[in-house]
mmCIF file of C-alpha atoms in Angstrom:
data_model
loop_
_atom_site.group_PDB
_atom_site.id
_atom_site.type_symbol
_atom_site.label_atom_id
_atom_site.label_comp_id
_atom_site.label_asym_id
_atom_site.label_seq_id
_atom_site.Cartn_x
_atom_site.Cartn_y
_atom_site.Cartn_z
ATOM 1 C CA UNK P 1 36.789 41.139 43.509
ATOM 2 C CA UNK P 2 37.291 38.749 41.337
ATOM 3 C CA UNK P 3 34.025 39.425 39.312
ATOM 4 C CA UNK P 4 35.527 42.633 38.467
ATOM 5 C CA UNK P 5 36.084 42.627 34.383
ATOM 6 C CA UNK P 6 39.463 44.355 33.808
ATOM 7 C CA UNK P 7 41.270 44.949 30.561
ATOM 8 C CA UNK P 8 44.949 45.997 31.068
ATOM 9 C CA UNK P 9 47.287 47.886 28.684
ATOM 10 C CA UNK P 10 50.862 47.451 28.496
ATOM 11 C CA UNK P 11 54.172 47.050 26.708
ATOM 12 C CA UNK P 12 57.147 46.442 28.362
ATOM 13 C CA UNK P 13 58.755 44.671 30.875
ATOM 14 C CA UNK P 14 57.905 47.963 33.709
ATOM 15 C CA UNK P 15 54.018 46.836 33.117
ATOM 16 C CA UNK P 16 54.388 43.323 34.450
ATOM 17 C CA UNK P 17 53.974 43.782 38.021
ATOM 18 C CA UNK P 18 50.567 45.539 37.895
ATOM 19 C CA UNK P 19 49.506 42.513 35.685
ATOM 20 C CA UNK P 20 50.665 40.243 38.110
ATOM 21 C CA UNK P 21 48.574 42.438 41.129
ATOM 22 C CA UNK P 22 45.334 42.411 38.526
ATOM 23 C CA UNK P 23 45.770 38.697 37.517
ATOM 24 C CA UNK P 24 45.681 37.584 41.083
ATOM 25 C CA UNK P 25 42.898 39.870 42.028
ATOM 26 C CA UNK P 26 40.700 40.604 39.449
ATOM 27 C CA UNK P 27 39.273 38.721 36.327
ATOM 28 C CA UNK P 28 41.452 40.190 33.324
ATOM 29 C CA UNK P 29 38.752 39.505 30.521
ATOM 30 C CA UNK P 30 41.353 41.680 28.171
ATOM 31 C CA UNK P 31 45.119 42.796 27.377
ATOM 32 C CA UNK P 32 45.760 45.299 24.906
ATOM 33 C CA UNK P 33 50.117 45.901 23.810
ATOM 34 C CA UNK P 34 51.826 47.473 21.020
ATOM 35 C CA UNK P 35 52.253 44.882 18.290
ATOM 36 C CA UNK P 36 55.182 42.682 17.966
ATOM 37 C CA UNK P 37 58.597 44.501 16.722
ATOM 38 C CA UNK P 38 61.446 43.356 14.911
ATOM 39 C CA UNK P 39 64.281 43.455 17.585
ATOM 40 C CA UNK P 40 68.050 43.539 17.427
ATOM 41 C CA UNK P 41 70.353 42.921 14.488
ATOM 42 C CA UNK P 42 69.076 40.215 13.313
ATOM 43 C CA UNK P 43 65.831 42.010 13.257
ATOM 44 C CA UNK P 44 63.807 38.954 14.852
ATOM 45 C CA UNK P 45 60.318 40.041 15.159
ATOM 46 C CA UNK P 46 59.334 40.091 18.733
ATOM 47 C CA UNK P 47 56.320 39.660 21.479
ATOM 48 C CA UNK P 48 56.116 42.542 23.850
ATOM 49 C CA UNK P 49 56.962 41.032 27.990
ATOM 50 C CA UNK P 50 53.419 41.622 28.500
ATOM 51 C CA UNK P 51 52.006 39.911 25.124
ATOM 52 C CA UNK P 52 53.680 36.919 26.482
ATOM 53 C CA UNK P 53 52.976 37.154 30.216
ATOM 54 C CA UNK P 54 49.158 37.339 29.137
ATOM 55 C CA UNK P 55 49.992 34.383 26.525
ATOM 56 C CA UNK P 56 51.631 32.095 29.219
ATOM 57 C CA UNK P 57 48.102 32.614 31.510
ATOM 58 C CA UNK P 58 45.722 32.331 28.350
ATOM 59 C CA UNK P 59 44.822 35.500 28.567
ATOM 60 C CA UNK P 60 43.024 37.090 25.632
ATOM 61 C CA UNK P 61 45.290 39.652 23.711
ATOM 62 C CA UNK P 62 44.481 42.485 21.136
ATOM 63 C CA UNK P 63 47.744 44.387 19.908
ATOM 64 C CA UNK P 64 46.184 47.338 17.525
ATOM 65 C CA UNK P 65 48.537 49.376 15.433
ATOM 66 C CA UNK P 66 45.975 52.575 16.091
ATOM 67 C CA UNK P 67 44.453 52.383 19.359
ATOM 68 C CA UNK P 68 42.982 55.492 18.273
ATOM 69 C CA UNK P 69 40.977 54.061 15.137
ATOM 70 C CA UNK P 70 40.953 50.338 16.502
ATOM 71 C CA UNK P 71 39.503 50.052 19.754
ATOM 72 C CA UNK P 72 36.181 47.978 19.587
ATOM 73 C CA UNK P 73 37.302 44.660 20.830
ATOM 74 C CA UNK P 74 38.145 46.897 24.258
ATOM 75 C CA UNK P 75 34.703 47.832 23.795
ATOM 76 C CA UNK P 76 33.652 44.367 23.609
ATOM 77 C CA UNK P 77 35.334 43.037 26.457
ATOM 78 C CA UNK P 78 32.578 45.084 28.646
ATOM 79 C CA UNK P 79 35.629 46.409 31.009
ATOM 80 C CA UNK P 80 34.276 47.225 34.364
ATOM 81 C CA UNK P 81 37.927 48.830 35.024
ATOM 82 C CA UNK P 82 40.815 49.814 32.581
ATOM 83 C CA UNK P 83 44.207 49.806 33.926
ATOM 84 C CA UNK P 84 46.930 51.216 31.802
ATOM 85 C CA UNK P 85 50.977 51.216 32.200
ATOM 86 C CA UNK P 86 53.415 52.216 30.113
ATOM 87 C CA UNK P 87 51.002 51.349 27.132
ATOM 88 C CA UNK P 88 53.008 53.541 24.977
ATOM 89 C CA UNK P 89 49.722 55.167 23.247
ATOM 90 C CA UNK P 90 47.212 57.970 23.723
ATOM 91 C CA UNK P 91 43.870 56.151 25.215
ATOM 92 C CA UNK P 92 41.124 57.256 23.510
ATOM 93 C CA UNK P 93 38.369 59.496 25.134
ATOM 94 C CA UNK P 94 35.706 56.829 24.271
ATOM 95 C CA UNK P 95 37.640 54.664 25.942
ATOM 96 C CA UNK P 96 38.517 56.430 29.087
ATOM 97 C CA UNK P 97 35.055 57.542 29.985
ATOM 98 C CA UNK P 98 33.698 53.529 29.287
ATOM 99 C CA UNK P 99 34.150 51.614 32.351
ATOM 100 C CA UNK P 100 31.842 52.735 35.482
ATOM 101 C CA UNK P 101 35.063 52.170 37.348
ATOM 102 C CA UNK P 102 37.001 54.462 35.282
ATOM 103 C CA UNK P 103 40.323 54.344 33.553
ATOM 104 C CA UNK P 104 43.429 54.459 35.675
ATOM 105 C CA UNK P 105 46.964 54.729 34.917
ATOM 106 C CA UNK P 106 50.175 53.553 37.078
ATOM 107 C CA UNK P 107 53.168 56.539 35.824
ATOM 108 C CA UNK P 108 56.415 56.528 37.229
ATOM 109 C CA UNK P 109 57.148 60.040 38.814
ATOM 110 C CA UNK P 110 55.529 62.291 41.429
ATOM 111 C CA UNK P 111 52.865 64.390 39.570
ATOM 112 C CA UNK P 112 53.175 66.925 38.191
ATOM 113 C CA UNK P 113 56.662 66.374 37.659
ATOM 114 C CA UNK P 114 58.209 64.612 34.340
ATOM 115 C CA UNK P 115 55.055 64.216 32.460
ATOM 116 C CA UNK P 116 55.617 62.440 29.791
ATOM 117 C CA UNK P 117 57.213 58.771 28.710
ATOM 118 C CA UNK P 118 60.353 58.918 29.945
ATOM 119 C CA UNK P 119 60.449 59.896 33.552
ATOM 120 C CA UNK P 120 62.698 57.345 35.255
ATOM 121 C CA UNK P 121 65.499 58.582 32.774
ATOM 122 C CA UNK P 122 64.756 62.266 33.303
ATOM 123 C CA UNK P 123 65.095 62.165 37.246
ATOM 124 C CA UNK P 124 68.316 60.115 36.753
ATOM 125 C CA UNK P 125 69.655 62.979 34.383
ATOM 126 C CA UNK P 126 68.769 65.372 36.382
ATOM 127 C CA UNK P 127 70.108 64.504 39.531
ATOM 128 C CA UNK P 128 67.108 63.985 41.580
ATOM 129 C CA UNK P 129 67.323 62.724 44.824
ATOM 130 C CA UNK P 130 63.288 61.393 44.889
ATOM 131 C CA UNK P 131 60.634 59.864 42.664
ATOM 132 C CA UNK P 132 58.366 57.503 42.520
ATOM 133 C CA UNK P 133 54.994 56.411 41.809
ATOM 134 C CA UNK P 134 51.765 58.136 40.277
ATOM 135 C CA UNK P 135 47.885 56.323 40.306
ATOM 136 C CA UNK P 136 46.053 58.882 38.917
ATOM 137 C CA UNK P 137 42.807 58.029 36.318
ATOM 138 C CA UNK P 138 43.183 59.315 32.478
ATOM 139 C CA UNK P 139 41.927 61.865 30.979
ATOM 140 C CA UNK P 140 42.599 63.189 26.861
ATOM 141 C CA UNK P 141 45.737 65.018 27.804
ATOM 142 C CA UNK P 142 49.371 63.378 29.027
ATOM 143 C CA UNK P 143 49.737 62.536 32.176
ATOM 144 C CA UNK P 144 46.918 65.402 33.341
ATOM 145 C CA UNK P 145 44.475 63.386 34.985
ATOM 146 C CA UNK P 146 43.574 63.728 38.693
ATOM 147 C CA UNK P 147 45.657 61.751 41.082
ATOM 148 C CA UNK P 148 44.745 58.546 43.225
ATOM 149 C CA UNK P 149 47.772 58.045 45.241
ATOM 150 C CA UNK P 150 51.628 58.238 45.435
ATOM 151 C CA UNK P 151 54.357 56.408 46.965
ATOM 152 C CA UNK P 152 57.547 57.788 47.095
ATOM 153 C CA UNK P 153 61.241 56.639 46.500
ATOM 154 C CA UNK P 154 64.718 57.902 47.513
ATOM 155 C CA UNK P 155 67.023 57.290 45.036
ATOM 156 C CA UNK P 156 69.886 55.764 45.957
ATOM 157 C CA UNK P 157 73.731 57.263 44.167
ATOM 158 C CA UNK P 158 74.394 53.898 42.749
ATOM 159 C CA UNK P 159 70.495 53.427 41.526
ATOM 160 C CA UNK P 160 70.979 53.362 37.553
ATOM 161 C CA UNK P 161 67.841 53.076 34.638
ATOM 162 C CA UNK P 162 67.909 48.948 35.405
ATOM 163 C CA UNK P 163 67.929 48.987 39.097
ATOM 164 C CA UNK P 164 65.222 52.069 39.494
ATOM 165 C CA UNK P 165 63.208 50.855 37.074
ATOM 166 C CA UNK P 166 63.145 47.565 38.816
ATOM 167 C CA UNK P 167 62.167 49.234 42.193
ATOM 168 C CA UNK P 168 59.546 51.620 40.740
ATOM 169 C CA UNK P 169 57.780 48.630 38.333
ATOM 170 C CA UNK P 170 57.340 46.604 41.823
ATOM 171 C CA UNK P 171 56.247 49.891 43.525
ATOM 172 C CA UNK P 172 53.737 50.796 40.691
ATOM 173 C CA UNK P 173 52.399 47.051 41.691
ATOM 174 C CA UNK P 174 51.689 47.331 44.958
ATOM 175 C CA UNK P 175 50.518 50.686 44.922
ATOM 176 C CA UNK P 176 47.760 49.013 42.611
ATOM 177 C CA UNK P 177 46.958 46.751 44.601
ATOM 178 C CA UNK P 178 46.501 48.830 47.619
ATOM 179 C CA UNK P 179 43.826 51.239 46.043
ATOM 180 C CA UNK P 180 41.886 48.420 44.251
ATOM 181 C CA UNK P 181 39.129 47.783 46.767
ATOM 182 C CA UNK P 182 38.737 51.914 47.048
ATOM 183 C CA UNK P 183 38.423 52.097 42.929
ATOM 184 C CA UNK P 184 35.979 49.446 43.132
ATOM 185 C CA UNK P 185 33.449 51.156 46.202
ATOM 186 C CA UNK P 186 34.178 54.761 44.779
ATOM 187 C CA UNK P 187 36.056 55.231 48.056
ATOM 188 C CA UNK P 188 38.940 57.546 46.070
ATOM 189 C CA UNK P 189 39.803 61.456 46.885
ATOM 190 C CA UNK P 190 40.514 63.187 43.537
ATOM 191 C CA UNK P 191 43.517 65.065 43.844
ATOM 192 C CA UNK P 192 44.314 67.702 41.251
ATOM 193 C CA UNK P 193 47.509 68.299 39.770
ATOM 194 C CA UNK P 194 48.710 71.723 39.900
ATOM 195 C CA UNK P 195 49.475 72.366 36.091
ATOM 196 C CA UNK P 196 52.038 75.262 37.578
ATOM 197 C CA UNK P 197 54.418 72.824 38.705
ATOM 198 C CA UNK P 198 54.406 70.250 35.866
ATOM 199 C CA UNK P 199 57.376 69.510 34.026
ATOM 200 C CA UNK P 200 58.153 67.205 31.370
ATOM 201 C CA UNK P 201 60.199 63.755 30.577
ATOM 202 C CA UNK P 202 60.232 63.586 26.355
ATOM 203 C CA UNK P 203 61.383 60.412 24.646
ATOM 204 C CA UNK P 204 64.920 59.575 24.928
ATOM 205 C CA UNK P 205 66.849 59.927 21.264
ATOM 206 C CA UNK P 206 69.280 58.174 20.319
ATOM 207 C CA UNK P 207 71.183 61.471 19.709
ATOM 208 C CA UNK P 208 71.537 61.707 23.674
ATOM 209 C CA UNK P 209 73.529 58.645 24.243
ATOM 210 C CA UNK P 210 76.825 61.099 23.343
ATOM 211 C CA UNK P 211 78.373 62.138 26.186
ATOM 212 C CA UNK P 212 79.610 65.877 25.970
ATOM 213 C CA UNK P 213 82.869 66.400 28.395
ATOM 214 C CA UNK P 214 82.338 69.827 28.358
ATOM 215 C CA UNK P 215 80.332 69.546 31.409
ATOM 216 C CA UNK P 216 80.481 68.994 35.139
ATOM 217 C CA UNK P 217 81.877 65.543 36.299
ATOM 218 C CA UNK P 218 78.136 65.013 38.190
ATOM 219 C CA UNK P 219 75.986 65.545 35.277
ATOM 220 C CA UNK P 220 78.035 63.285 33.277
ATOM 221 C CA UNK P 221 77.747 60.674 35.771
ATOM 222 C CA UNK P 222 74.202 60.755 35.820
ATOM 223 C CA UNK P 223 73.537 60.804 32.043
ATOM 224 C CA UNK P 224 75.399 57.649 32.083
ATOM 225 C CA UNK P 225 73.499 56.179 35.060
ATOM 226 C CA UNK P 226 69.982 57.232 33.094
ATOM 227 C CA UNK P 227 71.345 55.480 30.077
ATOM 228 C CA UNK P 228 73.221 52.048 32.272
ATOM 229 C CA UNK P 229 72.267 49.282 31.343
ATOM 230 C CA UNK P 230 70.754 49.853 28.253
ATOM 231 C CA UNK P 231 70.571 51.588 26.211
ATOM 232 C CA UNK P 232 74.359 52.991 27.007
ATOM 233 C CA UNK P 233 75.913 56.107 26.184
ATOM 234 C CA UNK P 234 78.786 56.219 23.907
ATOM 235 C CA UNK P 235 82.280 58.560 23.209
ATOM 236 C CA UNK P 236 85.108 58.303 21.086
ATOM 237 C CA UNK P 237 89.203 56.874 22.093
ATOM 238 C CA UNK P 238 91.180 57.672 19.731
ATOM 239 C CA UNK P 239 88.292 57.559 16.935
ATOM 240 C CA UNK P 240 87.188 54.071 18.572
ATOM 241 C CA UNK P 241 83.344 54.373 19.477
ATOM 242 C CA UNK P 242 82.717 52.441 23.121
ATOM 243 C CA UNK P 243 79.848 52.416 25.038
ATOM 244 C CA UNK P 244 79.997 53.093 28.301
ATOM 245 C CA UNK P 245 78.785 51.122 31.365
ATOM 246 C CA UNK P 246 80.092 52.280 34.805
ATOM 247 C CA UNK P 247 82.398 54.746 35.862
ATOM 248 C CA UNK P 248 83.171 56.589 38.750
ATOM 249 C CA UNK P 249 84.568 60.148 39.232
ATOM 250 C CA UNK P 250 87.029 62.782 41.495
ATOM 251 C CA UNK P 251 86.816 66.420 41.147
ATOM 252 C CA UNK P 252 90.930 66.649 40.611
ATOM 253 C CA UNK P 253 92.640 69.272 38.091
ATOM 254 C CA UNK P 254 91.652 68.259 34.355
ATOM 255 C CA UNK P 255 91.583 69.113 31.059
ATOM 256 C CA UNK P 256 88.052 69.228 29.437
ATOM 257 C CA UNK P 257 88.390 65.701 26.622
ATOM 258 C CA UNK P 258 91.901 65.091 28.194
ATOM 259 C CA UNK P 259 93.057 61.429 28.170
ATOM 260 C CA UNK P 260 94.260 59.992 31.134
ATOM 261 C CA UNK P 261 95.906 56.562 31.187
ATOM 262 C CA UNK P 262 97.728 54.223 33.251
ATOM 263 C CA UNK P 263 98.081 50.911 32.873
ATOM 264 C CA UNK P 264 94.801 49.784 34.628
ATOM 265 C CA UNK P 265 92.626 52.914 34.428
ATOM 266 C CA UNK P 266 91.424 55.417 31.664
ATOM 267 C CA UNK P 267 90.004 58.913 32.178
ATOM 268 C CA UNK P 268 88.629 61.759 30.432
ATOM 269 C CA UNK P 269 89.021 65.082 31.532
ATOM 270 C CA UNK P 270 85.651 67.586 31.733
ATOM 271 C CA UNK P 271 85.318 70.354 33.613
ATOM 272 C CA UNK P 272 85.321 70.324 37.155
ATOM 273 C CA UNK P 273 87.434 66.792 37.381
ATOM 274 C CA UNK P 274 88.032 63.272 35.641
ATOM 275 C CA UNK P 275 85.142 60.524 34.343
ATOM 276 C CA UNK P 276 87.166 57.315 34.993
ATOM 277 C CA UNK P 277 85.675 54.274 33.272
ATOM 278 C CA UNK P 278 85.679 51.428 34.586
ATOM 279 C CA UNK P 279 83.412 49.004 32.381
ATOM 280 C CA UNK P 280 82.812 49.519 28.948
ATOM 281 C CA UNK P 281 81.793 47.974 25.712
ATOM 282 C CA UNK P 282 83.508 48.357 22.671
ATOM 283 C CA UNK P 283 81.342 48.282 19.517
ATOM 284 C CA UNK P 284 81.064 45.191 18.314
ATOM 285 C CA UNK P 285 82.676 43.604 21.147
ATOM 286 C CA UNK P 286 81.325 42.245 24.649
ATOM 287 C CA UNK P 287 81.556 44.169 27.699
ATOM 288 C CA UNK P 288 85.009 44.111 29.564
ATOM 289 C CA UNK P 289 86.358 45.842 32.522
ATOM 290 C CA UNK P 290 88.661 48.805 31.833
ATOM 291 C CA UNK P 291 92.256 47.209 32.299
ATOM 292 C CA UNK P 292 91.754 44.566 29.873
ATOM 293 C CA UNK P 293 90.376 47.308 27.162
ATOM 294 C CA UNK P 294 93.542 49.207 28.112
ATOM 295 C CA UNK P 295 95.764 45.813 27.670
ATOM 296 C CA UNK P 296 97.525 46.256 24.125
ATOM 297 C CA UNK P 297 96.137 49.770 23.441
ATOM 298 C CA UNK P 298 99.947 51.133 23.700
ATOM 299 C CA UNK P 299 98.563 54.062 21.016
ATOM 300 C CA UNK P 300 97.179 55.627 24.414
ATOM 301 C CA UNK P 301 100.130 55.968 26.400
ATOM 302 C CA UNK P 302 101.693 58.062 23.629
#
């Protein structure tokens, strides 16, 4: 297999595994990532994981600002097989209809569900108990193409956006790797979606890191599982903004936006019980457990 000419798209760090899989099988003539971005406060400008995965194996790298309008060095890299994950573009049609092995693409739900480019944070928001992984191969439309194969995950109540993202990006790998030889001889049944079912994950704004108490105790805890470790969802003490970690919850008498404080704990009432936080980040600040936020805060036991 490893006369088979693949050119892999890819941006962050949930596309490294399936590079991996295709480095180690395959001969990766081509990878295509956003371009670098300025990153953080300091605005340091910034390879994408993949960029510098394919960098640190002298792999040859094309990062277009319109994959739409600049595509021809794909072209020219006479792709026998495109792989795509978490590219972060629209693949042209050109493009997708190119190599005689087709164009596949590694997405992280069960299909139809959470189309879109957020899906790992959806099912965490939205209390599902199962997800996993999609191969499917492109076509124009998002997420729409006919599916390869699935494997499925159970998500676990303490699985947050780091550690299921972790799980799925090594699933999406292997799941790769074990249709490869069938993409290759043609050996794939074409499974179509049922467009009935499909629903959709949109990008996450930053508008949605505010948590809203006026809510049940269980939604809130999963918004801030969807949004732990990064990029963290954020509230108000006392007109201090925090961002906020890990917490845990009880379903006890409250108050919705209620305070309450002891000397090692902090709470917030919503509406079926208490959000007790137990690490946080202050703006500004590093991230601290709970009773040392609460140490010299004696405003809050007014």
């Amino acid at each position: 297999m490893k006369d088979i000419r693949v050119v892999y798209m890819g941006t962050p760090d949930f596309s490294l595994e399936p590079l991996k899989i295709l480095m180690k099988n395959t001969n990766v003539v081509l990878v295509v990532s956003k371009p670098d971005a300025l990153v953080g406060r300091k605005k340091v400008l910034t390879s994408s994981p993949v960029k510098k995965l394919a960098e640190e194996h002298n792999i040859p790298i094309f990062t277009p600002e319109s994959i739409k309008k600049d595509y021809q060095p794909i072209i020219d890299a006479r792709p026998d097989l495109i792989v795509t994950c978490a590219y972060g573009k629209i693949i042209p049609k050109i493009l997708i209809e190119y190599p005689k092995y087709g164009c596949v693409n590694i997405h992280a739900s069960l299909l139809p569900k959470y189309r879109g480019s957020a899906p790992i944070q959806w099912a965490l928001i939205n209390g599902e108990k199962e997800t996993g992984i999609t191969l499917m191969y492109m076509d124009e439309f998002m997420d729409t193409g006919d599916m390869i194969d699935v494997v499925k995950y159970t998500i676990k109540d303490t699985d947050d956006i780091g550690t299921l993202h972790n799980e799925l990006s090594i699933l999406g790998g292997k799941l790769l790797e074990k249709n490869l030889d069938n993409l290759i001889s043609g050996n794939v049944k074409r499974i179509k979606q049922n467009g009935e079912d499909a629903t959709y994950a949109p990008m996450i704004e930053r508008k949605m890191e505010e948590l809203d108490f006026n809510d049940l105790v269980i939604n809130i805890n999963n918004k801030i599982r969807a949004f732990s470790p990064w990029p963290l969802t954020r509230t108000k003490i006392k007109n201090e903004e925090i961002k906020i970690i890990k917490v845990h919850y009880t379903n006890e008498k409250s108050e919705v936006n209620k305070l309450y404080v002891t000397k090692d704990s902090l709470g917030i009432g919503a509406i079926d019980g208490i959000i007790y936080l137990d690490v946080i980040k202050p703006i500004g600040k590093n991230a601290m457990e709970i009773k040392n936020y609460l140490n010299g805060k004696k405003e809050l036991f007014k």
